[in-house]
CSV table of C-alpha atoms and ligand atoms in Angstrom, one decimal:
chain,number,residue,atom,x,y,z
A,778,UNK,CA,-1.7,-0.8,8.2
A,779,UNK,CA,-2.2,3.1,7.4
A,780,UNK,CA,-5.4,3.7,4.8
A,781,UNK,CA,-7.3,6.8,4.1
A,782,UNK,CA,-10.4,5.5,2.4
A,783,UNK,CA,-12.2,2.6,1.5
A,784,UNK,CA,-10.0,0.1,2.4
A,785,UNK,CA,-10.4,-2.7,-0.1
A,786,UNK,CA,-7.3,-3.9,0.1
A,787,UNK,CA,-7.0,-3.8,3.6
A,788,UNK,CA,-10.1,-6.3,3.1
A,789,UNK,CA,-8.2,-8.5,0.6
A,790,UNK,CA,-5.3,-8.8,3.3
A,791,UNK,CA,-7.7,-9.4,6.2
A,792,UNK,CA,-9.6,-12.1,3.6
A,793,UNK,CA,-5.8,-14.1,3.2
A,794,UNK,CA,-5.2,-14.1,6.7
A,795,UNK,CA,-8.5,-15.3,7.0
A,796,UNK,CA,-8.6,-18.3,4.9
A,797,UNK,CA,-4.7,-19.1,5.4
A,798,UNK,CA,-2.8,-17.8,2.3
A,799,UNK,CA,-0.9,-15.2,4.5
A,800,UNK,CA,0.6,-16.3,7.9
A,801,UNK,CA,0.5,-12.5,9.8
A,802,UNK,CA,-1.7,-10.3,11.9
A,803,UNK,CA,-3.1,-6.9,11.6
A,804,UNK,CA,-1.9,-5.4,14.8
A,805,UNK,CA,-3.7,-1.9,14.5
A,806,UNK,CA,-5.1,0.0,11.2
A,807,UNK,CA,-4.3,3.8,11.4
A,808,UNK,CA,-6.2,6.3,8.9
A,809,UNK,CA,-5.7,10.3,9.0
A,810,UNK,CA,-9.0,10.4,8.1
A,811,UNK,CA,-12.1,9.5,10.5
A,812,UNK,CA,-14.7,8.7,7.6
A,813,UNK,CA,-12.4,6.3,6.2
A,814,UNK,CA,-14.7,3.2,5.3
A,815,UNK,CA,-11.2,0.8,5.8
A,816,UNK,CA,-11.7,2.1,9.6
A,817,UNK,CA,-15.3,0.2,9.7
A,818,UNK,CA,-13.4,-3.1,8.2
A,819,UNK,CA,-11.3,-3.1,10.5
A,820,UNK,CA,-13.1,-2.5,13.4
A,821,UNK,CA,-15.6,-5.2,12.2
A,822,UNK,CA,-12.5,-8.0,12.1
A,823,UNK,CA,-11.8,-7.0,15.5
A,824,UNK,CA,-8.8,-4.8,14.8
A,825,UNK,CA,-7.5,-2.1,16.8
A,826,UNK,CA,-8.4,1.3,14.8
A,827,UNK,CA,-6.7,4.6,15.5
A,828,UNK,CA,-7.4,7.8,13.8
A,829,UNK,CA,-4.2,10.4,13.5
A,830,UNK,CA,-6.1,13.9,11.7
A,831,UNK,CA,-3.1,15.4,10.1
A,832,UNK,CA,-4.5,18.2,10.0
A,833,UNK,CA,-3.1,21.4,11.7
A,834,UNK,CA,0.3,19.2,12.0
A,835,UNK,CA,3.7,20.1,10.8
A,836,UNK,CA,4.5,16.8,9.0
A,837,UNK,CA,7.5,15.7,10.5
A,838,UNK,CA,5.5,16.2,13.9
A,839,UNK,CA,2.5,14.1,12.7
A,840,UNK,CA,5.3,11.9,11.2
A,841,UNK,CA,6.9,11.4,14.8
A,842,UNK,CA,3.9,10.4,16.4
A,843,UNK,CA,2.9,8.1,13.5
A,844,UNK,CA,5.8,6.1,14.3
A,845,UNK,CA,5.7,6.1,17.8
A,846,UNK,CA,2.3,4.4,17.5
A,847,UNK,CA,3.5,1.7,15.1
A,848,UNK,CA,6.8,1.2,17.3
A,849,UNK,CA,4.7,1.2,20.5
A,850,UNK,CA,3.0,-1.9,19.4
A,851,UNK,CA,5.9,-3.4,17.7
A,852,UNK,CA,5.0,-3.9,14.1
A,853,UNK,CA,6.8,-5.9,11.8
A,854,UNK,CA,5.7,-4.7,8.8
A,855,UNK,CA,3.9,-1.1,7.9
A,856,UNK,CA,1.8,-1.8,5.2
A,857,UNK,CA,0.2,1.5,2.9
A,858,UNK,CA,-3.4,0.9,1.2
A,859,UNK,CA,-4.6,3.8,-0.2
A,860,UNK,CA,-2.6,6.3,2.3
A,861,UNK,CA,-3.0,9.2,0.8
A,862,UNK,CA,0.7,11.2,2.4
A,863,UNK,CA,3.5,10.9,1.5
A,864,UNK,CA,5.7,10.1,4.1
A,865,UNK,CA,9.2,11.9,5.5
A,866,UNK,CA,12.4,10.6,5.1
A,867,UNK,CA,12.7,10.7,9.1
A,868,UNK,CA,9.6,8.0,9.2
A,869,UNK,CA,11.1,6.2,6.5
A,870,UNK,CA,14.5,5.6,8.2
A,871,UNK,CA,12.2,4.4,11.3
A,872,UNK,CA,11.2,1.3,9.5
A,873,UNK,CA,13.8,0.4,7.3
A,874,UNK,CA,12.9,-2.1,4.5
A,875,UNK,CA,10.1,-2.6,6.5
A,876,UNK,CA,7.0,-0.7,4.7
A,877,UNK,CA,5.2,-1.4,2.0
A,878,UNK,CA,2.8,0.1,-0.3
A,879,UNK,CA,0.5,-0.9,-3.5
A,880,UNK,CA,0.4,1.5,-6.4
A,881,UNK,CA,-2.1,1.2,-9.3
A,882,UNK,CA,0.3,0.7,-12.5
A,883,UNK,CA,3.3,-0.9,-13.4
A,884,UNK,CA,6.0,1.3,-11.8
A,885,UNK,CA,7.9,3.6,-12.6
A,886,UNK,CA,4.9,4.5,-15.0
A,887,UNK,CA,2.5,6.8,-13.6
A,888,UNK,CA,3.6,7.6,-10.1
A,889,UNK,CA,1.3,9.7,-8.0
A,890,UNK,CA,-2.6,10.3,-7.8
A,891,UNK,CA,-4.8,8.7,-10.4
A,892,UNK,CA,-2.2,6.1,-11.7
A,893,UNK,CA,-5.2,4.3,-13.9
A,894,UNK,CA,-6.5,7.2,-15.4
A,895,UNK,CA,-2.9,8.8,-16.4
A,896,UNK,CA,-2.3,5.2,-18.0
A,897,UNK,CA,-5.7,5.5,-20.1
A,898,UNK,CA,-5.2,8.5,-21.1
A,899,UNK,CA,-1.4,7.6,-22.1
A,900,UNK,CA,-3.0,5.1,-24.2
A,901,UNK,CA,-0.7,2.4,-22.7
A,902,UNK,CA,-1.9,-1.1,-24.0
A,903,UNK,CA,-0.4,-2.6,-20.9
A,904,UNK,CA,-0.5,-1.4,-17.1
A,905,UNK,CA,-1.0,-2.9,-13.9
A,906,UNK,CA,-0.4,-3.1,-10.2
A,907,UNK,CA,3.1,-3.0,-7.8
A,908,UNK,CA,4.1,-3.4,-4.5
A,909,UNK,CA,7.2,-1.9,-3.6
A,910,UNK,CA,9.1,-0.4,-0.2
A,911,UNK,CA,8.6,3.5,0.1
A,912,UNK,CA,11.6,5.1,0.4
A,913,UNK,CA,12.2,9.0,0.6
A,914,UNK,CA,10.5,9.3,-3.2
A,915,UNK,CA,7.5,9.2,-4.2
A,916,UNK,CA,6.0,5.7,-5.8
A,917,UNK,CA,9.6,5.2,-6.5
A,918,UNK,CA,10.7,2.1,-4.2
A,919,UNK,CA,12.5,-1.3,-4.8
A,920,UNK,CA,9.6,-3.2,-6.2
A,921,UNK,CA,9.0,-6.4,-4.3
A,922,UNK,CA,5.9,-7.9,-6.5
A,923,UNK,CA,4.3,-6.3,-10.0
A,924,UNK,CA,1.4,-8.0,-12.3
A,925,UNK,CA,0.2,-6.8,-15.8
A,926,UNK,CA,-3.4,-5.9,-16.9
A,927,UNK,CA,-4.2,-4.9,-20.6
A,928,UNK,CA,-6.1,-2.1,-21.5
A,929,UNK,CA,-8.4,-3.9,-23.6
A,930,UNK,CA,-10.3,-1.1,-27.0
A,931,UNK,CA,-13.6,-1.1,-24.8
A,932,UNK,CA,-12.1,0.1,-21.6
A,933,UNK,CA,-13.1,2.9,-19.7
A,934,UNK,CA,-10.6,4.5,-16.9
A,935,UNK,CA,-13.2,3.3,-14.5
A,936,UNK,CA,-13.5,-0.5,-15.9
A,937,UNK,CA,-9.4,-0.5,-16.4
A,938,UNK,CA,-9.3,0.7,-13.0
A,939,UNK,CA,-11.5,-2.2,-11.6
A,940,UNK,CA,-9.5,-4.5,-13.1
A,941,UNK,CA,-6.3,-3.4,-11.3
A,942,UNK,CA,-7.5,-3.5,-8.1
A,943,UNK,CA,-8.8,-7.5,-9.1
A,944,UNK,CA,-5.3,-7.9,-9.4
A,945,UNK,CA,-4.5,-5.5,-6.5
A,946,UNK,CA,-5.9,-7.6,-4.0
A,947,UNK,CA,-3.9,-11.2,-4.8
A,948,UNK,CA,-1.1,-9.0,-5.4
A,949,UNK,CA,-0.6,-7.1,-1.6
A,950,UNK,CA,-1.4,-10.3,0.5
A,951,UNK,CA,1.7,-12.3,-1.8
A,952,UNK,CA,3.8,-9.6,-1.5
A,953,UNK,CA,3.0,-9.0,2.2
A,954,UNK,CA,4.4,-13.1,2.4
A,955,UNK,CA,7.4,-12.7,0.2
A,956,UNK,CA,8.4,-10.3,2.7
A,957,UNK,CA,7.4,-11.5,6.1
A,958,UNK,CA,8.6,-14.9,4.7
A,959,UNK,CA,12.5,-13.5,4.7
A,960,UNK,CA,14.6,-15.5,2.9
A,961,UNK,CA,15.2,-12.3,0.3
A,962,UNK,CA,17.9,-9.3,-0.1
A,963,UNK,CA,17.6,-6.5,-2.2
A,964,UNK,CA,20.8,-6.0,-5.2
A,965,UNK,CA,20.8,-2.5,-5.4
A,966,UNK,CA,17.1,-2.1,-6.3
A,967,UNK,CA,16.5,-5.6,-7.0
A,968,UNK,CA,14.4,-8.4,-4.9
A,969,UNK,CA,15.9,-11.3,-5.0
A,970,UNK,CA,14.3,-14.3,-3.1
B,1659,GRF,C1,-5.6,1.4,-4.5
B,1659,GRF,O1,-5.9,1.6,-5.9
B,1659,GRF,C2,-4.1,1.5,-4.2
B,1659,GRF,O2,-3.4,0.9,-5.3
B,1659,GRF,C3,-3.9,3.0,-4.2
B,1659,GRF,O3,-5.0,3.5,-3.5
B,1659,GRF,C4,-6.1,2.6,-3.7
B,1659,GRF,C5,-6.6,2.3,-2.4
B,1659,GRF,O4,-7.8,1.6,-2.4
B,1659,GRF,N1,-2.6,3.3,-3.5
B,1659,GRF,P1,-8.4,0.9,-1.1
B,1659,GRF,O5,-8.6,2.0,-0.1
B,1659,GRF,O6,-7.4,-0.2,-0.7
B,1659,GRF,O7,-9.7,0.3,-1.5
């Protein structure tokens, strides 16, 4: 898993593995940052924990080595919670149809940083969470799971935003299975199981 911050959903993934609703294992959780709270989770569930500073790094250097740590322990699946880079085309070829990240509103509405609070301030009445492969654009994958939360007339950005991640972190660990779980094929930019 690659994370930046605090690492909730990282949590809510460990938390299905833990009590059975996702068959997998987090192999090794890689932030670019060292303060990254996720780093302490993982540490604490016994995970390996690598930090990669990007800083200083041309991208498609950092990009490289990125993916020579993933491939070195031969991960399955790279899952994104809250990575805050967006990633090259050279690392996405490297794991084709094989990463994953959650976005805070019903894509393709609201791509980019601060998804909930461009959907409140849109005045949406409806947003939500998706999980989707990254490909070379940004937020802009085939979308493998998406669930709907209303803005209800007392939210605030910050309340609407604690609502998504609620739905966030059922969302990752049942998108994570529909994956790992095979059985699926995408029709153009459609997953169909
Ligand atoms: C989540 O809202 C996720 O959708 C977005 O970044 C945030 C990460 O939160 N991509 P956390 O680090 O998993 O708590």
């Amino acid at each position: 898993m690659l994370i930046s911050g605090r690492g909730s959903n990282l949590q809510s993934i460990l938390d299905a593995i833990g009590d059975g609703r996702l068959a997998a294992d987090v192999v090794v959780v890689i932030s670019n940052r060292a303060d990254a709270q996720g780093l302490e989770r993982a540490r604490r569930a016994g995970i390996e924990t690598l930090v990669m500073d990007h800083r200083g790094r041309a991208r498609e250097e950092y990009d490289a080595a990125l993916a020579e740590a993933l491939h070195a322990r031969r991960v399955d699946l790279v899952c994104l919670a809250g990575f805050m880079r967006v990633l090259s085309p050279a690392f996405v070829a490297a794991f084709p149809q094989r990463i994953l990240n959650i976005h805070p509103s019903l894509l393709p509405s609201f791509p980019g940083v601060d998804a909930q609070g461009q959907a409140f301030r849109h005045g949406v009445q409806v947003t939500g969470a998706t999980v989707h492969f990254v490909d070379e654009s940004l937020d802009g994958g085939p979308i493998v799971r998406q669930e709907a939360v209303r803005v209800e007339p007392d939210d605030t950005a910050a309340s609407l935003a604690a609502r998504i991640l609620e739905v966030e972190h059922r969302l990752y660990p049942a998108a994570i299975a529909d994956v790992l779980g095979g059985g699926w094929r995408l029709e153009g930019r459609r997953f169909v199981r």
